[in-house]
């Protein structure tokens, strides 16, 4: 029996650790029949080591989504490797340390601008760089952390994720005519490298212990990875501009 991504070609960003949602997305995508290519920054060698743990070998290319030169050569490099693309996974987020950890009111604009550029605007930049490779349409899937709420310690990553969510909706509006779907997975907290960079992450994550209807495991990124793979597949052919929650149901619970 073939997988739900059989014949699909997918570019996946953000594979930094085996514990990341991006790694499990890559693993599941291969298991479901996709050919994949990974991007990495600032340490491609780290991603190359992690990639050896995937079911099949895959190429890793350096990509800084804030670098126009890197974005400009993406079409050629990916085209040579895969011939085209059917899916793109945006698993990129960064904020300087002074934009996290309870410093919201004192963060300088320069740090806010960096967080917005890397975490939100890059969804547009990455998608546009890949657009010439998606001649037959396709699916763009990003990762967010529910921006409806103000979370403890998350500070300017909250507004950055809100911008990411709005950007995805506008991308869906603009690219629908080209049969390209743009959706997000809103995942619960995972003990990834990104999480470890947030001071006081444990306080934020502890909310799930008391409020999540389904038991939530900080060490299990596979449910979110399954959500990404599902949105990459043809099983959501008319879903775009959507945010699918894979958070144990916490988003639906008031208290």
C-alpha positions as protocol buffer text, in pm:
chain_id: "A"
residue {
  index: 1
  type: UNK
  ca { x: 0 y: 0 z: 0 }
}
residue {
  index: 2
  type: UNK
  ca { x: 145 y: 337 z: -102 }
}
residue {
  index: 3
  type: UNK
  ca { x: 178 y: 624 z: 145 }
}
residue {
  index: 4
  type: UNK
  ca { x: -22 y: 946 z: 142 }
}
residue {
  index: 5
  type: UNK
  ca { x: 280 y: 1141 z: 10 }
}
residue {
  index: 6
  type: UNK
  ca { x: 374 y: 893 z: -263 }
}
residue {
  index: 7
  type: UNK
  ca { x: 538 y: 1083 z: -549 }
}
residue {
  index: 8
  type: UNK
  ca { x: 550 y: 1414 z: -358 }
}
residue {
  index: 9
  type: UNK
  ca { x: 863 y: 1628 z: -341 }
}
residue {
  index: 10
  type: UNK
  ca { x: 895 y: 1829 z: -20 }
}
residue {
  index: 11
  type: UNK
  ca { x: 1139 y: 2088 z: 114 }
}
residue {
  index: 12
  type: UNK
  ca { x: 1165 y: 2086 z: 493 }
}
residue {
  index: 13
  type: UNK
  ca { x: 1332 y: 2353 z: 706 }
}
residue {
  index: 14
  type: UNK
  ca { x: 1427 y: 2348 z: 1072 }
}
residue {
  index: 15
  type: UNK
  ca { x: 1563 y: 1995 z: 1129 }
}
residue {
  index: 16
  type: UNK
  ca { x: 1802 y: 2069 z: 1416 }
}
residue {
  index: 17
  type: UNK
  ca { x: 1738 y: 1790 z: 1666 }
}
residue {
  index: 18
  type: UNK
  ca { x: 1589 y: 1443 z: 1663 }
}
residue {
  index: 19
  type: UNK
  ca { x: 1336 y: 1575 z: 1916 }
}
residue {
  index: 20
  type: UNK
  ca { x: 1205 y: 1845 z: 1680 }
}
residue {
  index: 21
  type: UNK
  ca { x: 872 y: 1849 z: 1499 }
}
residue {
  index: 22
  type: UNK
  ca { x: 1063 y: 1912 z: 1174 }
}
residue {
  index: 23
  type: UNK
  ca { x: 1267 y: 1591 z: 1214 }
}
residue {
  index: 24
  type: UNK
  ca { x: 956 y: 1382 z: 1274 }
}
residue {
  index: 25
  type: UNK
  ca { x: 787 y: 1551 z: 980 }
}
residue {
  index: 26
  type: UNK
  ca { x: 1084 y: 1454 z: 760 }
}
residue {
  index: 27
  type: UNK
  ca { x: 1081 y: 1096 z: 891 }
}
residue {
  index: 28
  type: UNK
  ca { x: 707 y: 1054 z: 842 }
}
residue {
  index: 29
  type: UNK
  ca { x: 719 y: 1218 z: 498 }
}
residue {
  index: 30
  type: UNK
  ca { x: 978 y: 966 z: 381 }
}
residue {
  index: 31
  type: UNK
  ca { x: 782 y: 679 z: 531 }
}
residue {
  index: 32
  type: UNK
  ca { x: 475 y: 804 z: 344 }
}
residue {
  index: 33
  type: UNK
  ca { x: 656 y: 801 z: 11 }
}
residue {
  index: 34
  type: UNK
  ca { x: 791 y: 1156 z: -30 }
}
residue {
  index: 35
  type: UNK
  ca { x: 1127 y: 1263 z: -165 }
}
residue {
  index: 36
  type: UNK
  ca { x: 1261 y: 1534 z: 62 }
}
residue {
  index: 37
  type: UNK
  ca { x: 1535 y: 1793 z: 80 }
}
residue {
  index: 38
  type: UNK
  ca { x: 1638 y: 1967 z: 402 }
}
residue {
  index: 39
  type: UNK
  ca { x: 1759 y: 2322 z: 461 }
}
residue {
  index: 40
  type: UNK
  ca { x: 1973 y: 2432 z: 753 }
}
residue {
  index: 41
  type: UNK
  ca { x: 2116 y: 2745 z: 912 }
}
residue {
  index: 42
  type: UNK
  ca { x: 2351 y: 2841 z: 1071 }
}
residue {
  index: 43
  type: UNK
  ca { x: 2506 y: 2493 z: 1108 }
}
residue {
  index: 44
  type: UNK
  ca { x: 2433 y: 2263 z: 811 }
}
residue {
  index: 45
  type: UNK
  ca { x: 2674 y: 2005 z: 953 }
}
residue {
  index: 46
  type: UNK
  ca { x: 2445 y: 1961 z: 1256 }
}
residue {
  index: 47
  type: UNK
  ca { x: 2147 y: 1891 z: 1031 }
}
residue {
  index: 48
  type: UNK
  ca { x: 2358 y: 1655 z: 818 }
}
residue {
  index: 49
  type: UNK
  ca { x: 2434 y: 1448 z: 1129 }
}
residue {
  index: 50
  type: UNK
  ca { x: 2069 y: 1439 z: 1233 }
}
residue {
  index: 51
  type: UNK
  ca { x: 1962 y: 1355 z: 876 }
}
residue {
  index: 52
  type: UNK
  ca { x: 2159 y: 1029 z: 896 }
}
residue {
  index: 53
  type: UNK
  ca { x: 1892 y: 906 z: 1139 }
}
residue {
  index: 54
  type: UNK
  ca { x: 1618 y: 939 z: 875 }
}
residue {
  index: 55
  type: UNK
  ca { x: 1496 y: 626 z: 692 }
}
residue {
  index: 56
  type: UNK
  ca { x: 1659 y: 736 z: 364 }
}
residue {
  index: 57
  type: UNK
  ca { x: 1956 y: 961 z: 276 }
}
residue {
  index: 58
  type: UNK
  ca { x: 1865 y: 1319 z: 193 }
}
residue {
  index: 59
  type: UNK
  ca { x: 2051 y: 1628 z: 77 }
}
residue {
  index: 60
  type: UNK
  ca { x: 2099 y: 1921 z: 315 }
}
residue {
  index: 61
  type: UNK
  ca { x: 2144 y: 2272 z: 175 }
}
residue {
  index: 62
  type: UNK
  ca { x: 2237 y: 2590 z: 359 }
}
residue {
  index: 63
  type: UNK
  ca { x: 1955 y: 2846 z: 370 }
}
residue {
  index: 64
  type: UNK
  ca { x: 1938 y: 3166 z: 569 }
}
residue {
  index: 65
  type: UNK
  ca { x: 1584 y: 3291 z: 503 }
}
residue {
  index: 66
  type: UNK
  ca { x: 1694 y: 3650 z: 566 }
}
residue {
  index: 67
  type: UNK
  ca { x: 1963 y: 3627 z: 296 }
}
residue {
  index: 68
  type: UNK
  ca { x: 1844 y: 3722 z: -54 }
}
residue {
  index: 69
  type: UNK
  ca { x: 2140 y: 3545 z: -213 }
}
residue {
  index: 70
  type: UNK
  ca { x: 2052 y: 3217 z: -41 }
}
residue {
  index: 71
  type: UNK
  ca { x: 1686 y: 3253 z: -142 }
}
residue {
  index: 72
  type: UNK
  ca { x: 1783 y: 3343 z: -497 }
}
residue {
  index: 73
  type: UNK
  ca { x: 1977 y: 3021 z: -556 }
}
residue {
  index: 74
  type: UNK
  ca { x: 1715 y: 2795 z: -396 }
}
residue {
  index: 75
  type: UNK
  ca { x: 1524 y: 2735 z: -721 }
}
residue {
  index: 76
  type: UNK
  ca { x: 1833 y: 2610 z: -903 }
}
residue {
  index: 77
  type: UNK
  ca { x: 1967 y: 2392 z: -621 }
}
residue {
  index: 78
  type: UNK
  ca { x: 1633 y: 2229 z: -537 }
}
residue {
  index: 79
  type: UNK
  ca { x: 1541 y: 2197 z: -906 }
}
residue {
  index: 80
  type: UNK
  ca { x: 1860 y: 2005 z: -976 }
}
residue {
  index: 81
  type: UNK
  ca { x: 1796 y: 1772 z: -683 }
}
residue {
  index: 82
  type: UNK
  ca { x: 1421 y: 1709 z: -707 }
}
residue {
  index: 83
  type: UNK
  ca { x: 1308 y: 1863 z: -1037 }
}
residue {
  index: 84
  type: UNK
  ca { x: 1028 y: 2053 z: -863 }
}
residue {
  index: 85
  type: UNK
  ca { x: 830 y: 2077 z: -541 }
}
residue {
  index: 86
  type: UNK
  ca { x: 487 y: 1973 z: -419 }
}
residue {
  index: 87
  type: UNK
  ca { x: 528 y: 2088 z: -61 }
}
residue {
  index: 88
  type: UNK
  ca { x: 719 y: 2326 z: 165 }
}
residue {
  index: 89
  type: UNK
  ca { x: 748 y: 2304 z: 543 }
}
residue {
  index: 90
  type: UNK
  ca { x: 828 y: 2627 z: 729 }
}
residue {
  index: 91
  type: UNK
  ca { x: 966 y: 2534 z: 1071 }
}
residue {
  index: 92
  type: UNK
  ca { x: 1166 y: 2848 z: 1141 }
}
residue {
  index: 93
  type: UNK
  ca { x: 1154 y: 3079 z: 1438 }
}
residue {
  index: 94
  type: UNK
  ca { x: 1403 y: 3295 z: 1623 }
}
residue {
  index: 95
  type: UNK
  ca { x: 1404 y: 3585 z: 1866 }
}
residue {
  index: 96
  type: UNK
  ca { x: 1709 y: 3742 z: 2035 }
}
residue {
  index: 97
  type: UNK
  ca { x: 1740 y: 3668 z: 2405 }
}
residue {
  index: 98
  type: UNK
  ca { x: 1633 y: 4020 z: 2503 }
}
residue {
  index: 99
  type: UNK
  ca { x: 1299 y: 3958 z: 2328 }
}
residue {
  index: 100
  type: UNK
  ca { x: 1214 y: 3662 z: 2555 }
}
residue {
  index: 101
  type: UNK
  ca { x: 1189 y: 3569 z: 2920 }
}
residue {
  index: 102
  type: UNK
  ca { x: 976 y: 3849 z: 3066 }
}
residue {
  index: 103
  type: UNK
  ca { x: 1149 y: 4143 z: 2898 }
}
residue {
  index: 104
  type: UNK
  ca { x: 854 y: 4241 z: 2676 }
}
residue {
  index: 105
  type: UNK
  ca { x: 832 y: 4606 z: 2780 }
}
residue {
  index: 106
  type: UNK
  ca { x: 1205 y: 4667 z: 2747 }
}
residue {
  index: 107
  type: UNK
  ca { x: 1288 y: 4490 z: 2420 }
}
residue {
  index: 108
  type: UNK
  ca { x: 1442 y: 4725 z: 2161 }
}
residue {
  index: 109
  type: UNK
  ca { x: 1287 y: 4747 z: 1817 }
}
residue {
  index: 110
  type: UNK
  ca { x: 1597 y: 4598 z: 1653 }
}
residue {
  index: 111
  type: UNK
  ca { x: 1536 y: 4270 z: 1838 }
}
residue {
  index: 112
  type: UNK
  ca { x: 1164 y: 4279 z: 1759 }
}
residue {
  index: 113
  type: UNK
  ca { x: 1244 y: 4336 z: 1391 }
}
residue {
  index: 114
  type: UNK
  ca { x: 1476 y: 4034 z: 1389 }
}
residue {
  index: 115
  type: UNK
  ca { x: 1207 y: 3814 z: 1545 }
}
residue {
  index: 116
  type: UNK
  ca { x: 948 y: 3930 z: 1291 }
}
residue {
  index: 117
  type: UNK
  ca { x: 1182 y: 3888 z: 993 }
}
residue {
  index: 118
  type: UNK
  ca { x: 1299 y: 3537 z: 1080 }
}
residue {
  index: 119
  type: UNK
  ca { x: 976 y: 3403 z: 1229 }
}
residue {
  index: 120
  type: UNK
  ca { x: 702 y: 3560 z: 1014 }
}
residue {
  index: 121
  type: UNK
  ca { x: 818 y: 3740 z: 700 }
}
residue {
  index: 122
  type: UNK
  ca { x: 1030 y: 3437 z: 611 }
}
residue {
  index: 123
  type: UNK
  ca { x: 713 y: 3239 z: 536 }
}
residue {
  index: 124
  type: UNK
  ca { x: 654 y: 3471 z: 243 }
}
residue {
  index: 125
  type: UNK
  ca { x: 1021 y: 3481 z: 144 }
}
residue {
  index: 126
  type: UNK
  ca { x: 1060 y: 3103 z: 149 }
}
residue {
  index: 127
  type: UNK
  ca { x: 735 y: 3041 z: -36 }
}
residue {
  index: 128
  type: UNK
  ca { x: 818 y: 3290 z: -309 }
}
residue {
  index: 129
  type: UNK
  ca { x: 1165 y: 3140 z: -353 }
}
residue {
  index: 130
  type: UNK
  ca { x: 1003 y: 2798 z: -398 }
}
residue {
  index: 131
  type: UNK
  ca { x: 711 y: 2917 z: -610 }
}
residue {
  index: 132
  type: UNK
  ca { x: 875 y: 2859 z: -952 }
}
residue {
  index: 133
  type: UNK
  ca { x: 924 y: 2495 z: -850 }
}
residue {
  index: 134
  type: UNK
  ca { x: 554 y: 2444 z: -770 }
}
residue {
  index: 135
  type: UNK
  ca { x: 415 y: 2451 z: -1122 }
}
residue {
  index: 136
  type: UNK
  ca { x: 141 y: 2198 z: -1042 }
}
residue {
  index: 137
  type: UNK
  ca { x: 30 y: 2363 z: -719 }
}
residue {
  index: 138
  type: UNK
  ca { x: 108 y: 2222 z: -379 }
}
residue {
  index: 139
  type: UNK
  ca { x: 97 y: 2274 z: -6 }
}
residue {
  index: 140
  type: UNK
  ca { x: 285 y: 2512 z: 225 }
}
residue {
  index: 141
  type: UNK
  ca { x: 270 y: 2420 z: 594 }
}
residue {
  index: 142
  type: UNK
  ca { x: 410 y: 2626 z: 881 }
}
residue {
  index: 143
  type: UNK
  ca { x: 430 y: 2580 z: 1257 }
}
residue {
  index: 144
  type: UNK
  ca { x: 286 y: 2820 z: 1510 }
}
residue {
  index: 145
  type: UNK
  ca { x: 225 y: 2839 z: 1884 }
}
residue {
  index: 146
  type: UNK
  ca { x: -127 y: 2960 z: 1952 }
}
residue {
  index: 147
  type: UNK
  ca { x: -111 y: 3339 z: 1912 }
}
residue {
  index: 148
  type: UNK
  ca { x: -462 y: 3400 z: 2049 }
}
residue {
  index: 149
  type: UNK
  ca { x: -311 y: 3436 z: 2396 }
}
residue {
  index: 150
  type: UNK
  ca { x: -31 y: 3615 z: 2577 }
}
residue {
  index: 151
  type: UNK
  ca { x: 193 y: 3339 z: 2718 }
}
residue {
  index: 152
  type: UNK
  ca { x: 433 y: 3374 z: 3012 }
}
residue {
  index: 153
  type: UNK
  ca { x: 797 y: 3422 z: 2909 }
}
residue {
  index: 154
  type: UNK
  ca { x: 715 y: 3405 z: 2535 }
}
residue {
  index: 155
  type: UNK
  ca { x: 719 y: 3783 z: 2495 }
}
residue {
  index: 156
  type: UNK
  ca { x: 786 y: 3904 z: 2138 }
}
residue {
  index: 157
  type: UNK
  ca { x: 765 y: 3557 z: 1988 }
}
residue {
  index: 158
  type: UNK
  ca { x: 392 y: 3590 z: 2057 }
}
residue {
  index: 159
  type: UNK
  ca { x: 341 y: 3887 z: 1824 }
}
residue {
  index: 160
  type: UNK
  ca { x: 581 y: 3721 z: 1577 }
}
residue {
  index: 161
  type: UNK
  ca { x: 361 y: 3410 z: 1572 }
}
residue {
  index: 162
  type: UNK
  ca { x: 51 y: 3630 z: 1535 }
}
residue {
  index: 163
  type: UNK
  ca { x: 220 y: 3788 z: 1232 }
}
residue {
  index: 164
  type: UNK
  ca { x: 304 y: 3440 z: 1099 }
}
residue {
  index: 165
  type: UNK
  ca { x: -61 y: 3336 z: 1130 }
}
residue {
  index: 166
  type: UNK
  ca { x: -180 y: 3648 z: 947 }
}
residue {
  index: 167
  type: UNK
  ca { x: 89 y: 3601 z: 680 }
}
residue {
  index: 168
  type: UNK
  ca { x: -30 y: 3246 z: 617 }
}
residue {
  index: 169
  type: UNK
  ca { x: -386 y: 3368 z: 562 }
}
residue {
  index: 170
  type: UNK
  ca { x: -271 y: 3632 z: 314 }
}
residue {
  index: 171
  type: UNK
  ca { x: -51 y: 3378 z: 137 }
}
residue {
  index: 172
  type: UNK
  ca { x: -354 y: 3150 z: 108 }
}
residue {
  index: 173
  type: UNK
  ca { x: -551 y: 3437 z: -43 }
}
residue {
  index: 174
  type: UNK
  ca { x: -283 y: 3527 z: -295 }
}
residue {
  index: 175
  type: UNK
  ca { x: -174 y: 3179 z: -402 }
}
residue {
  index: 176
  type: UNK
  ca { x: -507 y: 3001 z: -423 }
}
residue {
  index: 177
  type: UNK
  ca { x: -534 y: 3079 z: -794 }
}
residue {
  index: 178
  type: UNK
  ca { x: -217 y: 2875 z: -844 }
}
residue {
  index: 179
  type: UNK
  ca { x: -365 y: 2583 z: -650 }
}
residue {
  index: 180
  type: UNK
  ca { x: -123 y: 2634 z: -362 }
}
residue {
  index: 181
  type: UNK
  ca { x: -262 y: 2581 z: -14 }
}
residue {
  index: 182
  type: UNK
  ca { x: -113 y: 2758 z: 289 }
}
residue {
  index: 183
  type: UNK
  ca { x: -191 y: 2624 z: 636 }
}
residue {
  index: 184
  type: UNK
  ca { x: -42 y: 2610 z: 983 }
}
residue {
  index: 185
  type: UNK
  ca { x: -16 y: 2352 z: 1258 }
}
residue {
  index: 186
  type: UNK
  ca { x: -56 y: 2506 z: 1603 }
}
residue {
  index: 187
  type: UNK
  ca { x: 136 y: 2261 z: 1818 }
}
residue {
  index: 188
  type: UNK
  ca { x: 152 y: 2227 z: 2192 }
}
residue {
  index: 189
  type: UNK
  ca { x: 489 y: 2276 z: 2364 }
}
residue {
  index: 190
  type: UNK
  ca { x: 771 y: 2038 z: 2270 }
}
residue {
  index: 191
  type: UNK
  ca { x: 1109 y: 2016 z: 2439 }
}
residue {
  index: 192
  type: UNK
  ca { x: 1296 y: 2115 z: 2123 }
}
residue {
  index: 193
  type: UNK
  ca { x: 1599 y: 2339 z: 2070 }
}
residue {
  index: 194
  type: UNK
  ca { x: 1366 y: 2633 z: 2011 }
}
residue {
  index: 195
  type: UNK
  ca { x: 1193 y: 2566 z: 2343 }
}
residue {
  index: 196
  type: UNK
  ca { x: 1523 y: 2544 z: 2529 }
}
residue {
  index: 197
  type: UNK
  ca { x: 1607 y: 2895 z: 2411 }
}
residue {
  index: 198
  type: UNK
  ca { x: 1303 y: 3038 z: 2595 }
}
residue {
  index: 199
  type: UNK
  ca { x: 1383 y: 3133 z: 2956 }
}
residue {
  index: 200
  type: UNK
  ca { x: 1116 y: 2993 z: 3186 }
}
residue {
  index: 201
  type: UNK
  ca { x: 985 y: 2749 z: 2925 }
}
residue {
  index: 202
  type: UNK
  ca { x: 882 y: 2509 z: 3203 }
}
residue {
  index: 203
  type: UNK
  ca { x: 635 y: 2763 z: 3341 }
}
residue {
  index: 204
  type: UNK
  ca { x: 472 y: 2798 z: 3001 }
}
residue {
  index: 205
  type: UNK
  ca { x: 460 y: 2423 z: 2937 }
}
residue {
  index: 206
  type: UNK
  ca { x: 313 y: 2345 z: 3281 }
}
residue {
  index: 207
  type: UNK
  ca { x: -21 y: 2491 z: 3167 }
}
residue {
  index: 208
  type: UNK
  ca { x: -75 y: 2168 z: 2970 }
}
residue {
  index: 209
  type: UNK
  ca { x: -51 y: 1955 z: 3286 }
}
residue {
  index: 210
  type: UNK
  ca { x: -369 y: 2101 z: 3430 }
}
residue {
  index: 211
  type: UNK
  ca { x: -575 y: 2217 z: 3129 }
}
residue {
  index: 212
  type: UNK
  ca { x: -518 y: 1984 z: 2835 }
}
residue {
  index: 213
  type: UNK
  ca { x: -814 y: 1745 z: 2784 }
}
residue {
  index: 214
  type: UNK
  ca { x: -582 y: 1487 z: 2623 }
}
residue {
  index: 215
  type: UNK
  ca { x: -262 y: 1393 z: 2800 }
}
residue {
  index: 216
  type: UNK
  ca { x: 23 y: 1594 z: 2650 }
}
residue {
  index: 217
  type: UNK
  ca { x: 379 y: 1465 z: 2626 }
}
residue {
  index: 218
  type: UNK
  ca { x: 652 y: 1728 z: 2588 }
}
residue {
  index: 219
  type: UNK
  ca { x: 885 y: 1457 z: 2457 }
}
residue {
  index: 220
  type: UNK
  ca { x: 659 y: 1343 z: 2172 }
}
residue {
  index: 221
  type: UNK
  ca { x: 669 y: 1562 z: 1858 }
}
residue {
  index: 222
  type: UNK
  ca { x: 520 y: 1293 z: 1635 }
}
residue {
  index: 223
  type: UNK
  ca { x: 152 y: 1403 z: 1664 }
}
residue {
  index: 224
  type: UNK
  ca { x: 243 y: 1749 z: 1530 }
}
residue {
  index: 225
  type: UNK
  ca { x: 455 y: 1587 z: 1258 }
}
residue {
  index: 226
  type: UNK
  ca { x: 157 y: 1376 z: 1155 }
}
residue {
  index: 227
  type: UNK
  ca { x: -50 y: 1692 z: 1129 }
}
residue {
  index: 228
  type: UNK
  ca { x: 206 y: 1853 z: 898 }
}
residue {
  index: 229
  type: UNK
  ca { x: 223 y: 1543 z: 677 }
}
residue {
  index: 230
  type: UNK
  ca { x: -156 y: 1528 z: 656 }
}
residue {
  index: 231
  type: UNK
  ca { x: -170 y: 1890 z: 535 }
}
residue {
  index: 232
  type: UNK
  ca { x: 104 y: 1817 z: 280 }
}
residue {
  index: 233
  type: UNK
  ca { x: -103 y: 1533 z: 138 }
}
residue {
  index: 234
  type: UNK
  ca { x: -399 y: 1539 z: -99 }
}
residue {
  index: 235
  type: UNK
  ca { x: -636 y: 1453 z: 187 }
}
residue {
  index: 236
  type: UNK
  ca { x: -696 y: 1827 z: 249 }
}
residue {
  index: 237
  type: UNK
  ca { x: -748 y: 1938 z: -113 }
}
residue {
  index: 238
  type: UNK
  ca { x: -971 y: 2238 z: -36 }
}
residue {
  index: 239
  type: UNK
  ca { x: -831 y: 2350 z: 299 }
}
residue {
  index: 240
  type: UNK
  ca { x: -627 y: 2670 z: 300 }
}
residue {
  index: 241
  type: UNK
  ca { x: -574 y: 2965 z: 532 }
}
residue {
  index: 242
  type: UNK
  ca { x: -642 y: 2727 z: 821 }
}
residue {
  index: 243
  type: UNK
  ca { x: -477 y: 2668 z: 1158 }
}
residue {
  index: 244
  type: UNK
  ca { x: -505 y: 2307 z: 1274 }
}
residue {
  index: 245
  type: UNK
  ca { x: -446 y: 2261 z: 1646 }
}
residue {
  index: 246
  type: UNK
  ca { x: -238 y: 1966 z: 1760 }
}
residue {
  index: 247
  type: UNK
  ca { x: -223 y: 2065 z: 2124 }
}
residue {
  index: 248
  type: UNK
  ca { x: -420 y: 1804 z: 2316 }
}
residue {
  index: 249
  type: UNK
  ca { x: -728 y: 2027 z: 2287 }
}
residue {
  index: 250
  type: UNK
  ca { x: -604 y: 2298 z: 2523 }
}
residue {
  index: 251
  type: UNK
  ca { x: -704 y: 2575 z: 2280 }
}
residue {
  index: 252
  type: UNK
  ca { x: -1071 y: 2485 z: 2340 }
}
residue {
  index: 253
  type: UNK
  ca { x: -1056 y: 2498 z: 2722 }
}
residue {
  index: 254
  type: UNK
  ca { x: -1110 y: 2816 z: 2921 }
}
residue {
  index: 255
  type: UNK
  ca { x: -1002 y: 2694 z: 3262 }
}
